Every structure is written in C-alpha cells, then in structure tokens.
Amino acid sequence: MNYTSLQRTLHDCASLDKLKRIHALCVTLGLLHSRNLQQRLSCKLLQSYKNVGKTKQALRIFDQIQDPDVVSWTCLLNLYLHSGLPSKSLSMFSHCLLMGVRPDSFLVVAALSSCGHCKDLVRGRVVHGMVLRNCLDENPVVGNALIDMYSRNGIMRMAALIFEKMRFKDVFSWTSLLNGHILCNNLNFAREVFDAMPERNLVSWTAMVAGCVKAGAPIQALELFKRMEVDDGGAHLCADLIGVVLSACADVGALDFGQCIHGCVKKMSLGLDVTVSNAMVDMYSKSGRLDLAVRIFDEIMNKDLFSWTTMISGYAYHGEGHHALDVFSRMLESGVMPNEVTLLSVLTACSHAGLVVEGKVLFTRMIQCHYLKPKIEHYGCIVDLLGRAGLLEDAKEVIEVMPISPDATIWRSLLTACSVHGNLSMAQIAGKKVIELEPNDDGVYMLLWNMYCVANMWKEASEIRKLMRERRIRKRPGCSWVDVNGVVQEFHVEDTLLHVNAELWHLLKGIKEHSETYHF
C-alpha cells in the first residue's frame, strides 16, 4: 500500500476497528518513524480518530510527532474545538506561537473559531491583528472566520465592516454575516441579508429558517421552507433543516404540515437519524398526537438523553405524570444519566399531574443522587407543584428559603395559585413582587383586578385600572393558530373583517347565529 492509497483510506475511514488496523500497519511498516511521512500521516490519523470521537487516541498521535509543524498544530486546535473545548484550543494556539510556529490562514481560522466559541473578544482582536500583520485578510475563509468571531461576541458593526471590505464574497461570507445577525437576535437585519444574497445554499436556508424559529416566528419559518422547496426543489434537505422545520410545526401545532415532513423523512431515509426522530417526537407530542410520538420514540434504536427528555416532556405536556415517571425510570435503568433539563421535565410532569410526593422526592434526589444543583426553573416547578395542590404556605416558604433570588416567573406562579384557591392576601404580596420585577406585565394587573372584583373590593380594582392607565399598559390580545390543509392561519382577538378572510368570517357568523338559535 503506497502513501496515496493509505491517505485515501484514512480519509474515508469511519470504523474505529478499521482505523486501528491501519494505524497498526503504519507502525509495522515504520511509516511513522520517517520524518517526511510522519507529519502528513500523523495528521491524517489524528483527523480520523477525531472523526470517530476518540479524542484521547488523537492526542497520543500528536504527542508522538517530532517538531510538529503548522499543519499538525492546526489539527490539534480543531480537535479541541470540535470536542467542545475551545478554551483548550486557544491555550494550544498560544503555546504553538511560543514554539516559533508561523501562523497560516488555516491556523488563524481555528484560533478565531475558538475565540468565537469562548466569547473571548480580547484574544480575538489579538488574532485579528496577527491576520493583518501576516497579510492574511485577503483570504475569504479568514474573512468569514473574522465575521463569525465578532458576531459571536456581539460586535455586529465590526462584522459588517469586515464583510463590506472583503473583495471576494462567496456564499459562505454571506452566510457568516447572516448567522451573525441571528446570533445577535437581529431577525430583521438577518432577513435583509438573506434576501440580498446572490445565491443560497442549504446552510444559508437552514440558518434563516432556524433564526425565525429562535426569534419566535414559526409561521415565517414554515413559509421560508415552502419557498425553499419552490426555489430549490427541496432536493437537498438535511437532518438539521428537517429538525428545525419540525420544531416550527411543534410551536404552532401544524400537524398536517408536520406529517408531510414525516413523509419526506421516510422517503429520504432520514428516520434513523436520532435528531430527526427526537424532533418528530416533540412535534407529535405538541400537536396532540401523543400516540404517534410514543410509537416513534419506541422505534428509536439508540436513544440519547434528548430522546428520553423529549418523551418525558411530551407526557408532561399532556398531564400524564405517571407515564413520565415510568419513562424516567426506564432511562435510568438504561444507564443514561439525567441533566438539569431532564429533571425540569419530570418535575413539570409531576406538577401538571398533581404528584406532590413524587415531585418532592425527585427534587431531593436531584441534589443527593444526581449531584445536580437546582436552578431557578427547578424551584419554580416546586412552587408551581405546591401551588396547584393548594399548599400555598409551603410554596411561599420555598420561595423564602431558596438560595436564589426569586424572579417574576416564580412570584407569578404563586399569584396564579392564589387566584385559583382564592387567597387574596397572599395574592397581593405575590402581585406586588411581580409588578416590582416586571412592571409592564399586563397579565398580573388583570389577575389582581379580577380577584378584587370577585371580592367586591371596587376601590382596589379601580386603583389597578388607574395604575395601568398611568403606565400605559394595555391587555395584549389573545392569539391562536389553526392548521388547514397544511396552511397555518394566525388569529388575534382584535381581528376584524379587514384582517380575516371574508369567507371564513361569514362561516363564523353563521355558526354563532346557529348556536344562538338552538341555545348551545
């Protein structure tokens, strides 16, 4: 086997056993002792071990390289970066500079990516200066990395300036700027960049659709996906895009559209991808088809933590507390350890099903058995659990003794429980706290106003209305969605004939007259 064929074999290798055999062959033939071949082969081996998720073996390969060159150091930086250790990657970058390695475009790209993921703007600017000193700024790949680094650090003005100064802008340059605006929650600017792109690829479409979902615009995300199918024929769908679109379907309960996506998944044989399967479980759960969610969940061969958590959340969403606890027990039996999100889902399930004892036990086990530190969301679940069960004093005691300062959500949860169980005195305390923390929340004013009206406390109710007028707070109109033949329609309480389809308005009017006639 010559070097070229060996290199090609390493590049295509996806099996750990096969990789180990090739590694052993290199050692037997003494190829790793040849100074000329060592650098190139070692980098290929390092890259191959990284691709199969064996970080330790990859690091051993690097340690065996005598006088590693810039290519070897770049491989090492990328290894740490893709292993979720960007700070370690930056440390190695500093070390290689001390060793006298002169950076090239590939090395600075790895360093800039690490600065972006670490949100280390200071070192990112140092690397930027290095780019300018070594005349690497003409390379579009370096420019894209600079845009990404400044975007991840929230400096969009600098990212846009670098983009404007780039002489050669490819689709990745545009996508880097697009991603930057999405990372900074600038959906409108992101859409302007997207619409101005001379060409788009799958990455740019996925980024824009995901940006809409992230910004709370799921209908816009679905419309973009439909436009992509028209413009590009939908021939190059990937697991990431499918997952994002299914998430948008879940947000608005677009069951028909989600089932169409499910059909695409089957057609393109993406059903074995655990990320896609998890997204389908979430979509069916939130769209009211818990039976289909369970069926897909049971078909997942290699369930990861997110699979278990998604199924638990599905049961919690439907108030099936006992089923959620059963899935949680099965997860522990399978050897998968929960994280904070999993425990939050289980506690939510207990809260919605009124399982007070089970919820308390889980909260205790979270600290003592799973060694997880409860966050404010977990305390919020316990307050909600106790409040729903009418244990208002216990809920208030949890708020008073918790080591974290309670936020408006926790006080709002107690306020809602007080409203349900008619405890006006405690509701006044909780309402005052919510107003202090979030003075523009219209819901708390309306809840207190309703309670005062029920209690015939008209003076206090009038004061609430007066306070709302002074602060110019208006009750936000309710909003709902309906999925008809794959088209999601959005409705608001304030919709009139100008906003709603005339035919639909006529139908609703007929239903109202019919119900009044027969006294439904």
Short mmCIF file of C-alpha atoms in Angstrom, two decimals:
data_model
loop_
_atom_site.label_atom_id
_atom_site.label_comp_id
_atom_site.label_asym_id
_atom_site.label_seq_id
_atom_site.Cartn_x
_atom_site.Cartn_y
_atom_site.Cartn_z
CA MET A 1 0.00 0.00 0.00
CA ASN A 2 1.55 3.32 -1.09
CA TYR A 3 1.17 6.65 0.70
CA THR A 4 -1.55 7.97 -1.62
CA SER A 5 -3.83 4.95 -1.19
CA LEU A 6 -3.16 4.93 2.55
CA GLN A 7 -4.09 8.59 2.76
CA ARG A 8 -7.29 7.96 0.81
CA THR A 9 -8.19 5.02 3.04
CA LEU A 10 -7.70 7.12 6.17
CA HIS A 11 -9.85 9.90 4.72
CA ASP A 12 -12.77 7.52 4.06
CA CYS A 13 -12.38 5.51 7.26
CA ALA A 14 -15.43 5.66 9.52
CA SER A 15 -14.86 2.50 11.56
CA LEU A 16 -12.74 2.51 14.72
CA ASP A 17 -11.65 -1.12 14.24
CA LYS A 18 -10.53 -0.46 10.68
CA LEU A 19 -8.74 2.70 11.80
CA LYS A 20 -6.84 0.77 14.47
CA ARG A 21 -5.75 -1.81 11.87
CA ILE A 22 -4.47 0.94 9.56
CA HIS A 23 -2.66 2.57 12.50
CA ALA A 24 -1.02 -0.74 13.39
CA LEU A 25 0.03 -1.21 9.75
CA CYS A 26 1.67 2.23 9.73
CA VAL A 27 3.61 1.33 12.86
CA THR A 28 4.64 -2.09 11.46
CA LEU A 29 5.90 -0.55 8.22
CA GLY A 30 7.77 2.12 10.14
CA LEU A 31 5.95 4.89 8.29
CA LEU A 32 5.53 6.96 11.44
CA HIS A 33 9.31 6.91 12.01
CA SER A 34 10.01 8.51 8.64
CA ARG A 35 10.38 12.26 9.21
CA ASN A 36 8.96 13.05 5.76
CA LEU A 37 5.87 10.91 6.17
CA GLN A 38 5.34 11.35 9.90
CA GLN A 39 3.80 14.81 9.76
CA ARG A 40 1.35 14.01 6.97
CA LEU A 41 0.33 10.54 8.15
CA SER A 42 0.07 11.59 11.80
CA CYS A 43 -2.25 14.44 10.89
CA LYS A 44 -4.43 12.06 8.88
CA LEU A 45 -4.54 9.60 11.78
CA LEU A 46 -5.29 12.41 14.22
CA GLN A 47 -8.13 13.65 12.00
CA SER A 48 -9.52 10.13 11.59
CA TYR A 49 -9.54 9.46 15.34
CA LYS A 50 -11.29 12.81 15.85
CA ASN A 51 -13.95 11.86 13.30
CA VAL A 52 -14.81 8.66 15.17
CA GLY A 53 -14.90 10.50 18.51
CA LYS A 54 -11.68 9.14 20.01
CA THR A 55 -10.06 12.28 21.39
CA LYS A 56 -7.53 10.55 23.66
CA GLN A 57 -6.11 8.41 20.85
CA ALA A 58 -5.85 11.51 18.66
CA LEU A 59 -3.90 13.35 21.37
CA ARG A 60 -1.49 10.42 21.70
CA ILE A 61 -0.80 10.63 17.96
CA PHE A 62 0.03 14.33 18.29
CA ASP A 63 2.35 13.72 21.26
CA GLN A 64 4.38 11.31 19.12
CA ILE A 65 5.06 13.91 16.39
CA GLN A 66 8.60 15.28 16.48
CA ASP A 67 8.69 19.06 15.95
CA PRO A 68 5.05 19.44 14.87
CA ASP A 69 4.54 21.90 12.02
CA VAL A 70 1.72 24.38 11.45
CA VAL A 71 -0.50 21.67 9.89
CA SER A 72 -0.13 19.45 12.96
CA TRP A 73 -0.93 22.32 15.31
CA THR A 74 -3.99 23.23 13.23
CA CYS A 75 -5.22 19.64 13.52
CA LEU A 76 -4.77 19.80 17.29
CA LEU A 77 -6.66 23.11 17.61
CA ASN A 78 -9.55 21.76 15.54
CA LEU A 79 -9.56 18.59 17.65
CA TYR A 80 -10.10 20.56 20.86
CA LEU A 81 -12.57 22.91 19.18
CA HIS A 82 -14.78 20.12 17.84
CA SER A 83 -14.55 18.29 21.16
CA GLY A 84 -16.22 21.23 22.89
CA LEU A 85 -13.01 22.59 24.42
CA PRO A 86 -12.42 25.93 22.68
CA SER A 87 -10.51 27.38 25.68
CA LYS A 88 -8.04 24.49 25.47
CA SER A 89 -7.72 25.13 21.75
CA LEU A 90 -6.78 28.76 22.47
CA SER A 91 -4.18 27.64 25.02
CA MET A 92 -2.58 25.39 22.41
CA PHE A 93 -2.59 28.28 19.94
CA SER A 94 -0.62 30.42 22.40
CA HIS A 95 1.76 27.51 23.02
CA CYS A 96 2.47 26.92 19.33
CA LEU A 97 3.26 30.62 18.86
CA LEU A 98 5.77 30.38 21.73
CA MET A 99 7.29 27.39 19.92
CA GLY A 100 8.02 29.68 16.97
CA VAL A 101 5.33 28.40 14.60
CA ARG A 102 4.39 30.98 11.98
CA PRO A 103 0.60 31.01 11.58
CA ASP A 104 -1.05 30.44 8.23
CA SER A 105 -4.67 31.02 7.23
CA PHE A 106 -5.84 27.60 8.47
CA LEU A 107 -4.29 28.07 11.91
CA VAL A 108 -5.76 31.56 12.44
CA VAL A 109 -9.18 30.33 11.29
CA ALA A 110 -9.06 27.65 14.01
CA ALA A 111 -7.94 30.26 16.55
CA LEU A 112 -10.68 32.72 15.54
CA SER A 113 -13.32 29.99 15.77
CA SER A 114 -12.09 29.18 19.28
CA CYS A 115 -12.27 32.87 20.26
CA GLY A 116 -15.83 32.99 18.96
CA HIS A 117 -16.98 29.92 20.85
CA CYS A 118 -15.23 31.15 24.04
CA LYS A 119 -16.59 34.67 23.53
CA ASP A 120 -13.01 35.87 24.08
CA LEU A 121 -13.06 39.21 22.28
CA VAL A 122 -9.67 40.34 23.66
CA ARG A 123 -7.74 37.41 22.21
CA GLY A 124 -9.94 37.55 19.10
CA ARG A 125 -8.71 41.07 18.42
CA VAL A 126 -5.12 39.94 19.00
CA VAL A 127 -5.58 37.23 16.36
CA HIS A 128 -7.18 39.82 14.06
CA GLY A 129 -4.03 41.94 14.41
CA MET A 130 -1.96 38.87 13.57
CA VAL A 131 -4.08 38.38 10.43
CA LEU A 132 -3.34 41.94 9.32
CA ARG A 133 0.41 41.69 10.07
CA ASN A 134 0.73 38.47 8.09
CA CYS A 135 -1.40 39.80 5.17
CA LEU A 136 -3.96 37.01 5.56
CA ASP A 137 -7.03 39.27 5.39
CA GLU A 138 -7.39 38.79 1.62
CA ASN A 139 -8.31 35.13 2.18
CA PRO A 140 -12.14 34.88 2.15
CA VAL A 141 -12.05 31.94 4.60
CA VAL A 142 -10.20 34.12 7.11
CA GLY A 143 -12.68 36.94 6.49
CA ASN A 144 -15.58 34.58 7.17
CA ALA A 145 -13.92 33.45 10.40
CA LEU A 146 -13.47 37.08 11.49
CA ILE A 147 -17.15 37.81 10.81
CA ASP A 148 -18.13 34.76 12.85
CA MET A 149 -15.81 35.68 15.73
CA TYR A 150 -17.08 39.26 16.05
CA SER A 151 -20.70 38.09 15.63
CA ARG A 152 -20.41 35.56 18.44
CA ASN A 153 -19.04 38.33 20.64
CA GLY A 154 -21.95 40.62 19.75
CA ILE A 155 -19.88 43.15 17.76
CA MET A 156 -22.03 43.20 14.61
CA ARG A 157 -20.79 46.63 13.49
CA MET A 158 -17.26 45.23 13.15
CA ALA A 159 -18.54 42.05 11.50
CA ALA A 160 -20.47 44.11 8.92
CA LEU A 161 -17.42 46.33 8.29
CA ILE A 162 -15.21 43.29 7.59
CA PHE A 163 -17.90 41.92 5.25
CA GLU A 164 -18.07 45.22 3.33
CA LYS A 165 -14.28 45.36 2.92
CA MET A 166 -13.99 41.79 1.58
CA ARG A 167 -13.06 41.83 -2.09
CA PHE A 168 -14.28 38.30 -2.73
CA LYS A 169 -17.58 37.38 -1.10
CA ASP A 170 -18.79 33.82 -1.56
CA VAL A 171 -21.98 32.19 -0.25
CA PHE A 172 -20.16 31.34 2.99
CA SER A 173 -19.32 35.03 3.53
CA TRP A 174 -22.97 35.98 3.22
CA THR A 175 -24.00 33.08 5.45
CA SER A 176 -21.45 34.12 8.11
CA LEU A 177 -23.00 37.60 8.24
CA LEU A 178 -26.49 36.10 8.23
CA ASN A 179 -25.57 33.82 11.14
CA GLY A 180 -24.11 36.78 12.99
CA HIS A 181 -27.38 38.72 12.93
CA ILE A 182 -29.25 35.59 14.02
CA LEU A 183 -26.84 35.05 16.93
CA CYS A 184 -27.46 38.67 17.99
CA ASN A 185 -31.26 38.22 17.66
CA ASN A 186 -31.46 40.72 14.79
CA LEU A 187 -34.05 38.85 12.72
CA ASN A 188 -34.96 41.84 10.53
CA PHE A 189 -31.32 42.50 9.60
CA ALA A 190 -30.81 38.77 9.03
CA ARG A 191 -33.75 38.70 6.63
CA GLU A 192 -32.35 41.71 4.74
CA VAL A 193 -29.03 39.89 4.31
CA PHE A 194 -30.82 36.70 3.28
CA ASP A 195 -32.95 38.45 0.65
CA ALA A 196 -29.86 40.25 -0.73
CA MET A 197 -27.79 37.04 -1.12
CA PRO A 198 -26.83 36.47 -4.77
CA GLU A 199 -27.00 32.73 -4.17
CA ARG A 200 -28.06 30.50 -1.30
CA ASN A 201 -27.03 27.03 -0.22
CA LEU A 202 -28.52 24.55 2.23
CA VAL A 203 -26.58 26.09 5.14
CA SER A 204 -27.98 29.58 4.49
CA TRP A 205 -31.56 28.29 4.13
CA THR A 206 -31.19 26.29 7.36
CA ALA A 207 -29.72 29.27 9.20
CA MET A 208 -32.57 31.58 8.16
CA VAL A 209 -35.31 29.07 8.99
CA ALA A 210 -33.67 28.33 12.36
CA GLY A 211 -33.36 32.06 13.02
CA CYS A 212 -37.10 32.51 12.54
CA VAL A 213 -37.85 29.68 14.97
CA LYS A 214 -35.39 31.10 17.50
CA ALA A 215 -36.98 34.56 17.23
CA GLY A 216 -40.47 33.18 17.86
CA ALA A 217 -41.67 33.43 14.26
CA PRO A 218 -42.55 29.81 13.41
CA ILE A 219 -45.07 30.70 10.70
CA GLN A 220 -42.42 32.76 8.91
CA ALA A 221 -40.08 29.76 9.23
CA LEU A 222 -42.62 27.45 7.57
CA GLU A 223 -43.23 29.98 4.77
CA LEU A 224 -39.48 30.15 4.13
CA PHE A 225 -39.27 26.38 3.97
CA LYS A 226 -42.07 26.28 1.39
CA ARG A 227 -40.27 28.96 -0.61
CA MET A 228 -37.10 26.88 -0.49
CA GLU A 229 -38.97 23.90 -1.89
CA VAL A 230 -40.17 26.06 -4.79
CA ASP A 231 -36.81 27.76 -5.44
CA ASP A 232 -34.52 24.76 -4.95
CA GLY A 233 -36.93 21.89 -5.43
CA GLY A 234 -36.29 20.64 -1.88
CA ALA A 235 -33.81 18.14 -3.27
CA HIS A 236 -31.08 18.75 -0.72
CA LEU A 237 -32.81 18.51 2.64
CA CYS A 238 -30.68 17.57 5.62
CA ALA A 239 -31.33 16.38 9.16
CA ASP A 240 -30.63 19.82 10.69
CA LEU A 241 -33.16 21.58 8.45
CA ILE A 242 -35.78 18.88 8.97
CA GLY A 243 -35.32 19.18 12.74
CA VAL A 244 -35.77 22.97 12.64
CA VAL A 245 -38.91 22.76 10.47
CA LEU A 246 -40.43 20.12 12.75
CA SER A 247 -39.71 22.43 15.68
CA ALA A 248 -41.65 25.21 13.92
CA CYS A 249 -44.54 22.78 13.32
CA ALA A 250 -44.50 21.90 17.03
CA ASP A 251 -44.65 25.58 18.04
CA VAL A 252 -47.88 26.23 16.12
CA GLY A 253 -49.38 22.73 16.20
CA ALA A 254 -49.13 22.35 12.42
CA LEU A 255 -49.90 18.63 12.42
CA ASP A 256 -50.72 18.30 8.70
CA PHE A 257 -47.53 20.03 7.67
CA GLY A 258 -45.53 18.01 10.19
CA GLN A 259 -46.93 14.77 8.76
CA CYS A 260 -45.84 15.88 5.29
CA ILE A 261 -42.32 16.40 6.67
CA HIS A 262 -42.55 12.94 8.24
CA GLY A 263 -43.27 11.59 4.77
CA CYS A 264 -40.15 13.35 3.43
CA VAL A 265 -38.13 11.80 6.26
CA LYS A 266 -39.26 8.32 5.25
CA LYS A 267 -38.65 8.99 1.57
CA MET A 268 -35.12 10.28 2.19
CA SER A 269 -34.29 7.55 4.75
CA LEU A 270 -33.59 10.13 7.47
CA GLY A 271 -35.65 8.23 10.04
CA LEU A 272 -32.54 6.59 11.51
CA ASP A 273 -31.11 9.99 12.45
CA VAL A 274 -31.77 10.34 16.18
CA THR A 275 -32.00 14.15 15.94
CA VAL A 276 -34.80 13.92 13.37
CA SER A 277 -36.60 11.24 15.40
CA ASN A 278 -36.41 13.41 18.52
CA ALA A 279 -37.85 16.35 16.61
CA MET A 280 -40.74 14.20 15.36
CA VAL A 281 -41.49 13.01 18.91
CA ASP A 282 -41.60 16.65 20.01
CA MET A 283 -43.76 17.71 17.07
CA TYR A 284 -46.36 14.95 17.51
CA SER A 285 -46.46 15.50 21.29
CA LYS A 286 -47.16 19.22 20.97
CA SER A 287 -49.63 18.68 18.12
CA GLY A 288 -51.86 16.43 20.20
CA ARG A 289 -50.82 13.04 18.75
CA LEU A 290 -49.13 11.55 21.78
CA ASP A 291 -49.78 8.04 20.40
CA LEU A 292 -47.64 8.73 17.31
CA ALA A 293 -44.96 10.36 19.48
CA VAL A 294 -44.76 7.21 21.61
CA ARG A 295 -44.59 4.99 18.52
CA ILE A 296 -41.66 6.93 17.05
CA PHE A 297 -39.92 7.05 20.43
CA ASP A 298 -40.18 3.26 20.77
CA GLU A 299 -38.66 2.85 17.29
CA ILE A 300 -35.51 4.86 18.14
CA MET A 301 -32.72 2.29 18.41
CA ASN A 302 -30.03 4.37 20.11
CA LYS A 303 -31.92 6.72 22.38
CA ASP A 304 -29.81 9.61 23.63
CA LEU A 305 -30.50 11.89 26.59
CA PHE A 306 -32.50 14.25 24.41
CA SER A 307 -34.73 11.35 23.22
CA TRP A 308 -35.68 10.44 26.79
CA THR A 309 -36.13 14.08 27.81
CA THR A 310 -38.34 14.84 24.80
CA MET A 311 -40.63 11.90 25.56
CA ILE A 312 -40.85 12.89 29.23
CA SER A 313 -41.72 16.47 28.15
CA GLY A 314 -44.41 15.08 25.84
CA TYR A 315 -46.09 13.23 28.68
CA ALA A 316 -45.73 16.31 30.91
CA TYR A 317 -47.35 18.45 28.19
CA HIS A 318 -50.41 16.17 28.27
CA GLY A 319 -50.56 15.83 32.08
CA GLU A 320 -49.51 12.17 32.00
CA GLY A 321 -47.36 12.32 35.13
CA HIS A 322 -47.21 8.60 35.87
CA HIS A 323 -46.15 7.79 32.30
CA ALA A 324 -43.46 10.47 32.51
CA LEU A 325 -42.10 8.93 35.73
CA ASP A 326 -42.14 5.49 34.08
CA VAL A 327 -40.06 6.78 31.13
CA PHE A 328 -37.68 8.45 33.59
CA SER A 329 -37.20 5.15 35.45
CA ARG A 330 -36.55 3.31 32.17
CA MET A 331 -33.99 5.94 31.24
CA LEU A 332 -32.09 5.43 34.49
CA GLU A 333 -32.23 1.64 34.02
CA SER A 334 -30.72 2.02 30.56
CA GLY A 335 -27.69 3.78 32.07
CA VAL A 336 -28.45 7.28 30.74
CA MET A 337 -27.91 9.92 33.41
CA PRO A 338 -30.27 12.92 33.54
CA ASN A 339 -29.25 16.56 33.27
CA GLU A 340 -30.97 19.71 34.56
CA VAL A 341 -33.38 19.80 31.60
CA THR A 342 -34.48 16.20 32.16
CA LEU A 343 -35.20 16.84 35.83
CA LEU A 344 -37.08 20.00 34.92
CA SER A 345 -39.28 17.98 32.54
CA VAL A 346 -40.01 15.34 35.19
CA LEU A 347 -40.81 17.96 37.82
CA THR A 348 -43.13 19.70 35.34
CA ALA A 349 -44.89 16.38 34.74
CA CYS A 350 -45.38 15.93 38.47
CA SER A 351 -46.70 19.48 38.76
CA HIS A 352 -49.24 19.09 35.95
CA ALA A 353 -50.45 15.74 37.32
CA GLY A 354 -50.58 16.84 40.98
CA LEU A 355 -47.96 14.30 42.11
CA VAL A 356 -46.75 16.27 45.13
CA VAL A 357 -44.94 13.47 46.98
CA GLU A 358 -43.20 12.21 43.85
CA GLY A 359 -42.13 15.75 42.93
CA LYS A 360 -40.62 16.39 46.36
CA VAL A 361 -38.72 13.09 46.25
CA LEU A 362 -37.36 13.87 42.76
CA PHE A 363 -36.22 17.33 43.85
CA THR A 364 -34.33 15.79 46.79
CA ARG A 365 -32.80 13.06 44.60
CA MET A 366 -31.69 15.69 42.10
CA ILE A 367 -29.32 17.08 44.72
CA GLN A 368 -28.38 13.96 46.68
CA CYS A 369 -28.28 11.26 43.98
CA HIS A 370 -27.66 13.02 40.67
CA TYR A 371 -25.45 15.78 42.13
CA LEU A 372 -27.21 18.47 40.13
CA LYS A 373 -27.57 21.97 41.51
CA PRO A 374 -31.18 23.18 41.18
CA LYS A 375 -31.65 26.30 39.10
CA ILE A 376 -34.38 28.88 39.44
CA GLU A 377 -36.55 26.93 36.96
CA HIS A 378 -36.49 23.89 39.24
CA TYR A 379 -37.54 25.93 42.26
CA GLY A 380 -40.26 27.42 40.06
CA CYS A 381 -41.56 23.92 39.33
CA ILE A 382 -41.71 23.07 43.04
CA VAL A 383 -43.58 26.31 43.76
CA ASP A 384 -45.99 25.53 40.92
CA LEU A 385 -46.40 21.93 42.17
CA LEU A 386 -47.28 23.04 45.70
CA GLY A 387 -49.42 25.94 44.48
CA ARG A 388 -51.55 23.76 42.21
CA ALA A 389 -52.13 21.39 45.12
CA GLY A 390 -53.33 24.28 47.30
CA LEU A 391 -50.29 24.16 49.60
CA LEU A 392 -49.80 27.90 49.35
CA GLU A 393 -47.94 28.38 52.62
CA ASP A 394 -45.49 25.62 51.66
CA ALA A 395 -44.98 27.24 48.27
CA LYS A 396 -44.34 30.63 49.89
CA GLU A 397 -41.87 29.02 52.31
CA VAL A 398 -39.92 27.51 49.37
CA ILE A 399 -39.64 30.99 47.84
CA GLU A 400 -38.42 32.47 51.12
CA VAL A 401 -35.72 29.85 51.79
CA MET A 402 -34.44 29.21 48.25
CA PRO A 403 -30.78 30.23 47.80
CA ILE A 404 -31.55 32.09 44.54
CA SER A 405 -33.42 35.39 44.38
CA PRO A 406 -36.91 34.55 43.08
CA ASP A 407 -37.77 36.02 39.70
CA ALA A 408 -41.09 37.28 38.38
CA THR A 409 -42.00 33.84 36.99
CA ILE A 410 -41.91 32.24 40.45
CA TRP A 411 -43.97 35.01 42.04
CA ARG A 412 -46.39 34.85 39.08
CA SER A 413 -46.79 31.12 39.65
CA LEU A 414 -47.71 31.75 43.29
CA LEU A 415 -50.09 34.53 42.24
CA THR A 416 -51.88 32.21 39.81
CA ALA A 417 -52.23 29.54 42.51
CA CYS A 418 -53.63 32.16 44.91
CA SER A 419 -56.17 33.17 42.26
CA VAL A 420 -57.28 29.55 41.78
CA HIS A 421 -57.58 28.88 45.51
CA GLY A 422 -58.96 32.31 46.46
CA ASN A 423 -56.17 33.50 48.77
CA LEU A 424 -56.37 37.28 48.21
CA SER A 425 -53.95 38.34 50.95
CA MET A 426 -51.11 36.22 49.60
CA ALA A 427 -52.05 37.19 46.02
CA GLN A 428 -51.48 40.84 46.93
CA ILE A 429 -47.97 40.02 48.17
CA ALA A 430 -47.12 37.95 45.08
CA GLY A 431 -48.69 40.53 42.74
CA LYS A 432 -46.68 43.36 44.26
CA LYS A 433 -43.46 41.38 43.75
CA VAL A 434 -44.29 40.66 40.09
CA ILE A 435 -45.07 44.33 39.42
CA GLU A 436 -41.75 45.35 41.02
CA LEU A 437 -39.80 42.90 38.84
CA GLU A 438 -41.80 43.21 35.60
CA PRO A 439 -43.89 46.40 35.73
CA ASN A 440 -45.07 46.02 32.09
CA ASP A 441 -46.65 42.56 32.53
CA ASP A 442 -50.33 43.15 31.69
CA GLY A 443 -51.35 39.71 32.99
CA VAL A 444 -50.61 40.42 36.65
CA TYR A 445 -52.71 43.60 36.65
CA MET A 446 -55.68 41.80 35.08
CA LEU A 447 -55.39 38.88 37.51
CA LEU A 448 -55.37 41.18 40.55
CA TRP A 449 -58.21 43.25 39.06
CA ASN A 450 -60.35 40.13 38.61
CA MET A 451 -59.68 38.98 42.16
CA TYR A 452 -60.61 42.39 43.58
CA CYS A 453 -63.82 42.38 41.53
CA VAL A 454 -64.79 38.90 42.77
CA ALA A 455 -64.15 40.06 46.36
CA ASN A 456 -66.23 43.25 45.76
CA MET A 457 -63.15 45.38 46.53
CA TRP A 458 -64.05 48.02 43.94
CA LYS A 459 -61.73 50.69 45.28
CA GLU A 460 -58.69 48.43 44.91
CA ALA A 461 -59.88 47.27 41.47
CA SER A 462 -60.19 50.90 40.39
CA GLU A 463 -56.65 51.62 41.61
CA ILE A 464 -55.32 48.76 39.46
CA ARG A 465 -57.03 50.20 36.38
CA LYS A 466 -55.69 53.64 37.20
CA LEU A 467 -52.16 52.26 37.56
CA MET A 468 -52.48 50.57 34.15
CA ARG A 469 -53.55 53.86 32.55
CA GLU A 470 -50.69 55.76 34.18
CA ARG A 471 -48.15 53.23 32.95
CA ARG A 472 -49.87 52.93 29.55
CA ILE A 473 -50.29 49.20 29.91
CA ARG A 474 -52.84 47.52 27.66
CA LYS A 475 -54.02 43.95 27.74
CA ARG A 476 -52.39 42.07 24.89
CA PRO A 477 -54.89 40.35 22.57
CA GLY A 478 -55.04 36.59 22.59
CA CYS A 479 -53.56 34.69 19.65
CA SER A 480 -54.22 31.24 18.24
CA TRP A 481 -53.31 29.16 15.19
CA VAL A 482 -55.19 26.64 13.09
CA ASP A 483 -53.71 24.28 10.51
CA VAL A 484 -55.98 23.75 7.48
CA ASN A 485 -54.69 21.56 4.65
CA GLY A 486 -51.08 22.34 5.52
CA VAL A 487 -51.63 26.13 5.69
CA VAL A 488 -51.25 27.67 9.15
CA GLN A 489 -53.60 30.60 9.84
CA GLU A 490 -52.93 33.01 12.71
CA PHE A 491 -55.81 34.74 14.53
CA HIS A 492 -55.90 37.54 17.09
CA VAL A 493 -58.76 38.70 19.29
CA GLU A 494 -58.67 42.10 17.57
CA ASP A 495 -59.03 40.66 14.06
CA THR A 496 -61.82 42.28 12.02
CA LEU A 497 -63.21 41.80 8.54
CA LEU A 498 -60.16 43.63 7.17
CA HIS A 499 -57.80 41.05 8.64
CA VAL A 500 -59.76 37.83 8.35
CA ASN A 501 -60.77 36.11 5.13
CA ALA A 502 -64.34 37.16 4.27
CA GLU A 503 -65.50 33.60 3.61
CA LEU A 504 -64.19 32.46 6.99
CA TRP A 505 -65.82 35.42 8.72
CA HIS A 506 -69.15 34.52 7.10
CA LEU A 507 -68.80 30.92 8.31
CA LEU A 508 -68.05 32.01 11.89
CA LYS A 509 -71.01 34.37 11.83
CA GLY A 510 -73.27 31.51 10.68
CA ILE A 511 -72.01 29.25 13.47
CA LYS A 512 -72.72 31.99 16.04
CA GLU A 513 -76.29 32.51 14.74
CA HIS A 514 -76.86 28.76 14.72
CA SER A 515 -75.68 28.40 18.33
CA GLU A 516 -77.90 31.31 19.46
CA THR A 517 -80.91 29.76 17.74
CA TYR A 518 -80.51 26.40 19.46
CA HIS A 519 -79.18 27.83 22.75
CA PHE A 520 -75.95 25.82 22.73
#
